[in-house]
Amino acid sequence: MINRSFGWGLLALVATSASAHPVWMLPSEFNVSSDTAHWVTVDGTASHGVFSFDKPIGLDNVTVYDPAGNPARIGPYYKGQRRSVFDLALSEVGTYKVELRNPPRYVTTYTIGKRNTERRIMANKQEAAAQVPAKAQGVTTYAMQNISAFYVTRNTPSDTVFKSSGQGLELQPLTHPSDVVVGEAARFRLTFDGQPLAERKVEVVGHGTQWRDGRQQQDLVSDQDGVVTFTPVQRGPHLLSANIEQVSRSQLADKVEINYLLTFEVLPQ
C-alpha cells in the first residue's frame, strides 16, 4: 500500500507554482447601488496571504452567471507580475456569481521494486494504465482542482445563482452574501455531486492579517447536512477556504482533492 504521507506530499510536489498557492478573487465592490450599469474591477492572485498579492493567475476559466443564471465568459484581462485584473459590468439588477473553476490536473502515484521506490506520472487513470509497470503497487490516481468564487449584487439581492448544479464540489449560500453582518450567524452548505459533505473542515479569515499579530481565523466543521455556520466578528472582506479530499466517481481518478475559496463581505451592524 502506498503510504498516505507520500500521497499528500506528492500533491504539493507536482502542483505548479500558482496552483500550490490558494487561488482567490477580490472584487472592488460586493454590493452596488446604481440606477445604471456599473463596472466592478476584480483582482485575482495565487497567494497564501489573505488579500495580499503574490502570483498572477490565468482567468480563461472564469464564468460569470448573471442574475437569471445565464453563464458568460469574461473579456480580455490584464496579467501583471503579482496579480491578474478584469472588469465586470453589472448591467442587470440582482446577484451575480463569478466563479473560476479550473479543470482538474491528474497525477498517478505508485511504488515499485524491492525497496518500494515511489514514482509518479502526470496522467489520469486511463492514461496511466498503459504506462504503469505491471508489478507496481499501490497505484492511485488523484484529480486536483482549484475553485474560486464570489458574489456581487446590484441593487436588489436575488438567489437564482445559488441553485446547485449537482456536479462536483459546491458551496451554496443559505444566508445571502449581501446579508452577512457582524455578530449574526451566516450559513453555507458544502456538497459534492449534490450530496451534503458532513464533518468537513472550513476556515474563515478576515482581511487585514498583515496588520495584526495572528490570522485570527475561525476553524469550522460542517454538520450532518453539510452546513457550516459562521458568526463574523469584524466587518470587511473575508476569505472562506475548504480543502476537500473525496473518493472520485469518475473513471479518470480514484480520489479528488479540491481547494475551494469564497470571497465575501461582512457588513457592520
Short mmCIF file of C-alpha atoms in Angstrom, two decimals:
data_model
loop_
_atom_site.label_atom_id
_atom_site.label_comp_id
_atom_site.label_asym_id
_atom_site.label_seq_id
_atom_site.Cartn_x
_atom_site.Cartn_y
_atom_site.Cartn_z
CA MET A 1 0.00 0.00 0.00
CA ILE A 2 1.20 3.50 -0.75
CA ASN A 3 1.51 5.47 2.45
CA ARG A 4 -0.73 8.47 2.93
CA SER A 5 2.04 10.95 3.64
CA PHE A 6 3.55 10.20 0.24
CA GLY A 7 0.23 10.92 -1.44
CA TRP A 8 -0.19 14.33 0.18
CA GLY A 9 3.46 15.28 -0.25
CA LEU A 10 3.23 14.32 -3.87
CA LEU A 11 0.33 16.66 -4.50
CA ALA A 12 2.47 19.54 -3.34
CA LEU A 13 5.40 18.45 -5.50
CA VAL A 14 3.51 18.14 -8.75
CA ALA A 15 1.47 21.33 -8.41
CA THR A 16 2.56 24.33 -10.43
CA SER A 17 3.86 27.39 -8.64
CA ALA A 18 0.43 29.04 -8.96
CA SER A 19 -1.76 26.08 -8.02
CA ALA A 20 0.47 25.35 -5.00
CA HIS A 21 -0.97 28.55 -3.55
CA PRO A 22 -4.61 29.22 -2.69
CA VAL A 23 -6.25 30.96 -5.66
CA TRP A 24 -8.76 33.71 -4.91
CA MET A 25 -10.52 36.71 -6.50
CA LEU A 26 -11.39 40.01 -4.83
CA PRO A 27 -13.89 42.48 -6.37
CA SER A 28 -13.64 46.21 -5.75
CA GLU A 29 -17.26 46.15 -4.51
CA PHE A 30 -19.63 43.40 -3.34
CA ASN A 31 -22.79 45.49 -3.15
CA VAL A 32 -23.62 48.26 -5.59
CA SER A 33 -26.48 50.77 -5.58
CA SER A 34 -26.87 52.22 -9.06
CA ASP A 35 -29.72 53.06 -11.42
CA THR A 36 -27.50 52.34 -14.40
CA ALA A 37 -25.00 49.65 -15.37
CA HIS A 38 -21.99 49.65 -13.05
CA TRP A 39 -18.44 48.38 -13.57
CA VAL A 40 -16.62 46.39 -10.87
CA THR A 41 -12.88 45.71 -11.01
CA VAL A 42 -11.71 42.25 -9.91
CA ASP A 43 -8.23 41.20 -8.76
CA GLY A 44 -7.12 37.57 -8.99
CA THR A 45 -3.98 36.05 -7.48
CA ALA A 46 -2.42 32.89 -6.09
CA SER A 47 -1.27 33.66 -2.56
CA HIS A 48 -1.04 32.12 0.90
CA GLY A 49 -1.65 35.58 2.32
CA VAL A 50 -5.22 36.76 2.82
CA PHE A 51 -5.83 39.53 0.27
CA SER A 52 -2.12 40.07 -0.37
CA PHE A 53 -0.93 39.60 -3.94
CA ASP A 54 1.75 37.06 -4.86
CA LYS A 55 1.40 35.40 -8.28
CA PRO A 56 -0.83 36.27 -11.25
CA ILE A 57 -3.27 33.63 -12.45
CA GLY A 58 -4.92 32.71 -15.72
CA LEU A 59 -8.57 33.76 -15.89
CA ASP A 60 -9.64 31.91 -19.03
CA ASN A 61 -11.83 29.59 -16.94
CA VAL A 62 -13.78 32.35 -15.16
CA THR A 63 -17.54 32.14 -15.69
CA VAL A 64 -19.93 34.99 -14.85
CA TYR A 65 -23.52 34.00 -14.06
CA ASP A 66 -25.94 36.91 -14.38
CA PRO A 67 -28.95 37.27 -12.02
CA ALA A 68 -31.01 34.99 -14.33
CA GLY A 69 -28.32 32.30 -14.10
CA ASN A 70 -27.06 32.73 -17.67
CA PRO A 71 -23.32 31.95 -17.99
CA ALA A 72 -20.81 34.07 -19.90
CA ARG A 73 -17.05 34.32 -20.16
CA ILE A 74 -15.11 37.44 -19.27
CA GLY A 75 -13.39 39.51 -21.95
CA PRO A 76 -9.70 40.40 -22.14
CA TYR A 77 -7.86 40.68 -18.85
CA TYR A 78 -4.53 42.02 -17.63
CA LYS A 79 -1.94 39.64 -16.17
CA GLY A 80 0.70 41.52 -14.22
CA GLN A 81 3.65 40.45 -12.11
CA ARG A 82 1.68 39.73 -8.93
CA ARG A 83 -1.98 39.76 -9.86
CA SER A 84 -4.44 39.48 -12.74
CA VAL A 85 -7.23 42.02 -13.28
CA PHE A 86 -10.53 42.12 -15.17
CA ASP A 87 -13.57 44.39 -15.23
CA LEU A 88 -17.13 43.17 -14.77
CA ALA A 89 -20.21 45.06 -16.00
CA LEU A 90 -23.28 44.78 -13.76
CA SER A 91 -25.88 45.58 -16.38
CA GLU A 92 -28.78 43.80 -14.66
CA VAL A 93 -30.34 44.23 -11.24
CA GLY A 94 -29.75 41.32 -8.87
CA THR A 95 -26.98 39.00 -7.70
CA TYR A 96 -24.18 37.76 -9.94
CA LYS A 97 -21.95 34.75 -9.31
CA VAL A 98 -18.38 34.83 -10.57
CA GLU A 99 -16.51 31.53 -10.48
CA LEU A 100 -13.06 30.40 -11.51
CA ARG A 101 -13.25 26.62 -11.85
CA ASN A 102 -10.01 25.32 -13.29
CA PRO A 103 -10.09 21.87 -14.95
CA PRO A 104 -8.64 19.01 -12.88
CA ARG A 105 -4.98 18.04 -13.17
CA TYR A 106 -4.22 14.35 -12.85
CA VAL A 107 -1.31 12.56 -11.22
CA THR A 108 -0.88 8.82 -10.73
CA THR A 109 1.35 7.52 -7.93
CA TYR A 110 2.74 4.04 -7.25
CA THR A 111 5.62 2.14 -5.66
CA ILE A 112 7.88 -0.33 -7.44
CA GLY A 113 10.75 -2.74 -6.69
CA LYS A 114 12.11 -4.40 -3.56
CA ARG A 115 12.61 -1.02 -1.88
CA ASN A 116 9.11 0.23 -2.76
CA THR A 117 10.54 3.18 -4.66
CA GLU A 118 8.00 5.95 -5.01
CA ARG A 119 7.08 7.00 -8.56
CA ARG A 120 4.62 9.40 -10.15
CA ILE A 121 3.43 10.27 -13.62
CA MET A 122 1.25 13.11 -14.84
CA ALA A 123 -1.60 11.01 -16.19
CA ASN A 124 -5.21 10.17 -15.45
CA LYS A 125 -6.29 6.65 -14.58
CA GLN A 126 -6.95 5.58 -18.17
CA GLU A 127 -3.71 7.07 -19.49
CA ALA A 128 -1.72 5.54 -16.64
CA ALA A 129 -2.95 2.02 -17.39
CA ALA A 130 -0.57 1.83 -20.35
CA GLN A 131 2.36 3.47 -18.53
CA VAL A 132 2.48 1.98 -15.03
CA PRO A 133 4.67 -1.17 -14.75
CA ALA A 134 2.79 -4.44 -14.26
CA LYS A 135 4.49 -5.04 -10.88
CA ALA A 136 3.64 -1.62 -9.47
CA GLN A 137 1.97 -1.49 -6.06
CA GLY A 138 -0.49 0.97 -4.53
CA VAL A 139 -1.42 2.61 -7.83
CA THR A 140 -3.60 5.64 -7.08
CA THR A 141 -4.73 8.45 -9.38
CA TYR A 142 -5.54 11.88 -7.96
CA ALA A 143 -7.51 14.68 -9.62
CA MET A 144 -6.52 18.11 -8.27
CA GLN A 145 -8.65 21.20 -8.79
CA ASN A 146 -8.76 24.86 -7.69
CA ILE A 147 -12.08 26.71 -7.46
CA SER A 148 -12.55 30.36 -6.50
CA ALA A 149 -15.81 32.32 -6.33
CA PHE A 150 -17.55 35.46 -5.15
CA TYR A 151 -20.99 37.07 -5.40
CA VAL A 152 -21.74 40.69 -6.24
CA THR A 153 -25.14 42.37 -6.13
CA ARG A 154 -26.52 45.42 -7.90
CA ASN A 155 -29.46 46.96 -6.02
CA THR A 156 -31.91 44.20 -5.03
CA PRO A 157 -30.41 40.83 -3.97
CA SER A 158 -31.59 37.69 -5.79
CA ASP A 159 -30.88 33.98 -5.34
CA THR A 160 -31.20 32.29 -8.76
CA VAL A 161 -27.41 31.87 -8.99
CA PHE A 162 -27.42 29.85 -5.74
CA LYS A 163 -29.08 26.88 -7.46
CA SER A 164 -26.94 23.74 -7.25
CA SER A 165 -25.76 22.07 -10.44
CA GLY A 166 -25.35 18.76 -8.60
CA GLN A 167 -21.87 18.34 -10.06
CA GLY A 168 -18.56 18.46 -8.25
CA LEU A 169 -17.82 20.50 -5.14
CA GLU A 170 -20.20 23.38 -4.47
CA LEU A 171 -20.67 25.86 -1.63
CA GLN A 172 -24.28 27.03 -1.57
CA PRO A 173 -25.11 30.21 0.37
CA LEU A 174 -28.01 29.72 2.78
CA THR A 175 -27.51 33.26 4.06
CA HIS A 176 -27.40 35.71 1.18
CA PRO A 177 -23.82 37.03 0.80
CA SER A 178 -25.24 40.56 0.75
CA ASP A 179 -26.74 39.97 4.20
CA VAL A 180 -23.70 38.76 6.17
CA VAL A 181 -23.50 41.04 9.21
CA VAL A 182 -21.13 41.31 12.18
CA GLY A 183 -22.46 39.33 15.14
CA GLU A 184 -25.11 37.44 13.14
CA ALA A 185 -24.77 33.79 12.10
CA ALA A 186 -24.25 33.15 8.38
CA ARG A 187 -24.72 29.69 6.86
CA PHE A 188 -23.29 27.90 3.81
CA ARG A 189 -23.79 24.30 2.60
CA LEU A 190 -21.00 22.10 1.25
CA THR A 191 -21.99 19.45 -1.29
CA PHE A 192 -20.22 17.07 -3.66
CA ASP A 193 -22.20 15.85 -6.66
CA GLY A 194 -25.29 17.22 -4.92
CA GLN A 195 -24.74 15.28 -1.67
CA PRO A 196 -24.00 17.03 1.67
CA LEU A 197 -20.42 16.85 2.93
CA ALA A 198 -20.54 16.29 6.69
CA GLU A 199 -17.72 16.85 9.16
CA ARG A 200 -15.52 18.78 6.73
CA LYS A 201 -13.15 21.47 7.97
CA VAL A 202 -13.61 25.04 6.77
CA GLU A 203 -11.51 28.10 7.62
CA VAL A 204 -12.66 31.73 7.55
CA VAL A 205 -10.21 34.63 7.83
CA GLY A 206 -10.96 38.36 7.75
CA HIS A 207 -8.91 40.95 5.91
CA GLY A 208 -6.04 42.84 7.50
CA THR A 209 -3.88 39.92 8.64
CA GLN A 210 -0.73 41.90 7.83
CA TRP A 211 -1.67 44.45 10.49
CA ARG A 212 -2.30 42.08 13.37
CA ASP A 213 -0.28 39.51 15.30
CA GLY A 214 -2.17 36.44 14.05
CA ARG A 215 -4.58 35.30 11.35
CA GLN A 216 -7.44 35.19 13.89
CA GLN A 217 -9.11 32.55 11.77
CA GLN A 218 -12.30 30.75 12.64
CA ASP A 219 -11.98 26.98 12.23
CA LEU A 220 -15.37 25.47 11.44
CA VAL A 221 -16.77 22.00 10.75
CA SER A 222 -19.80 21.21 8.61
CA ASP A 223 -22.73 19.43 10.28
CA GLN A 224 -24.52 16.31 9.06
CA ASP A 225 -26.36 18.36 6.45
CA GLY A 226 -23.11 19.82 5.14
CA VAL A 227 -23.93 23.20 6.69
CA VAL A 228 -21.22 25.49 8.00
CA THR A 229 -22.26 28.25 10.40
CA PHE A 230 -20.06 31.31 10.76
CA THR A 231 -20.53 34.31 13.05
CA PRO A 232 -18.27 37.19 11.96
CA VAL A 233 -16.62 39.46 14.49
CA GLN A 234 -15.22 42.08 12.09
CA ARG A 235 -16.53 43.84 9.02
CA GLY A 236 -14.97 43.92 5.56
CA PRO A 237 -13.80 41.26 3.09
CA HIS A 238 -13.39 37.68 4.30
CA LEU A 239 -11.92 34.55 2.74
CA LEU A 240 -13.55 31.16 3.30
CA SER A 241 -11.47 28.15 2.32
CA ALA A 242 -12.16 24.42 2.25
CA ASN A 243 -9.74 21.72 1.17
CA ILE A 244 -11.74 18.62 0.32
CA GLU A 245 -10.44 15.11 -0.33
CA GLN A 246 -13.11 12.82 -1.73
CA VAL A 247 -13.43 9.42 -3.38
CA SER A 248 -13.91 10.01 -7.10
CA ARG A 249 -16.83 8.64 -9.08
CA SER A 250 -15.04 9.37 -12.31
CA GLN A 251 -13.28 6.75 -14.41
CA LEU A 252 -10.31 9.12 -14.63
CA ALA A 253 -9.30 9.20 -10.94
CA ASP A 254 -9.52 7.32 -7.65
CA LYS A 255 -9.55 10.41 -5.46
CA VAL A 256 -10.14 14.13 -5.91
CA GLU A 257 -8.54 16.95 -3.94
CA ILE A 258 -10.28 20.31 -4.36
CA ASN A 259 -9.25 23.65 -2.93
CA TYR A 260 -12.32 25.93 -2.77
CA LEU A 261 -12.13 29.60 -1.81
CA LEU A 262 -15.07 32.00 -1.45
CA THR A 263 -14.57 35.74 -1.04
CA PHE A 264 -17.40 37.67 0.63
CA GLU A 265 -18.05 40.86 2.57
CA VAL A 266 -19.22 41.29 6.15
CA LEU A 267 -21.33 44.38 6.82
CA PRO A 268 -21.37 46.39 10.05
CA GLN A 269 -24.35 46.05 12.37
#
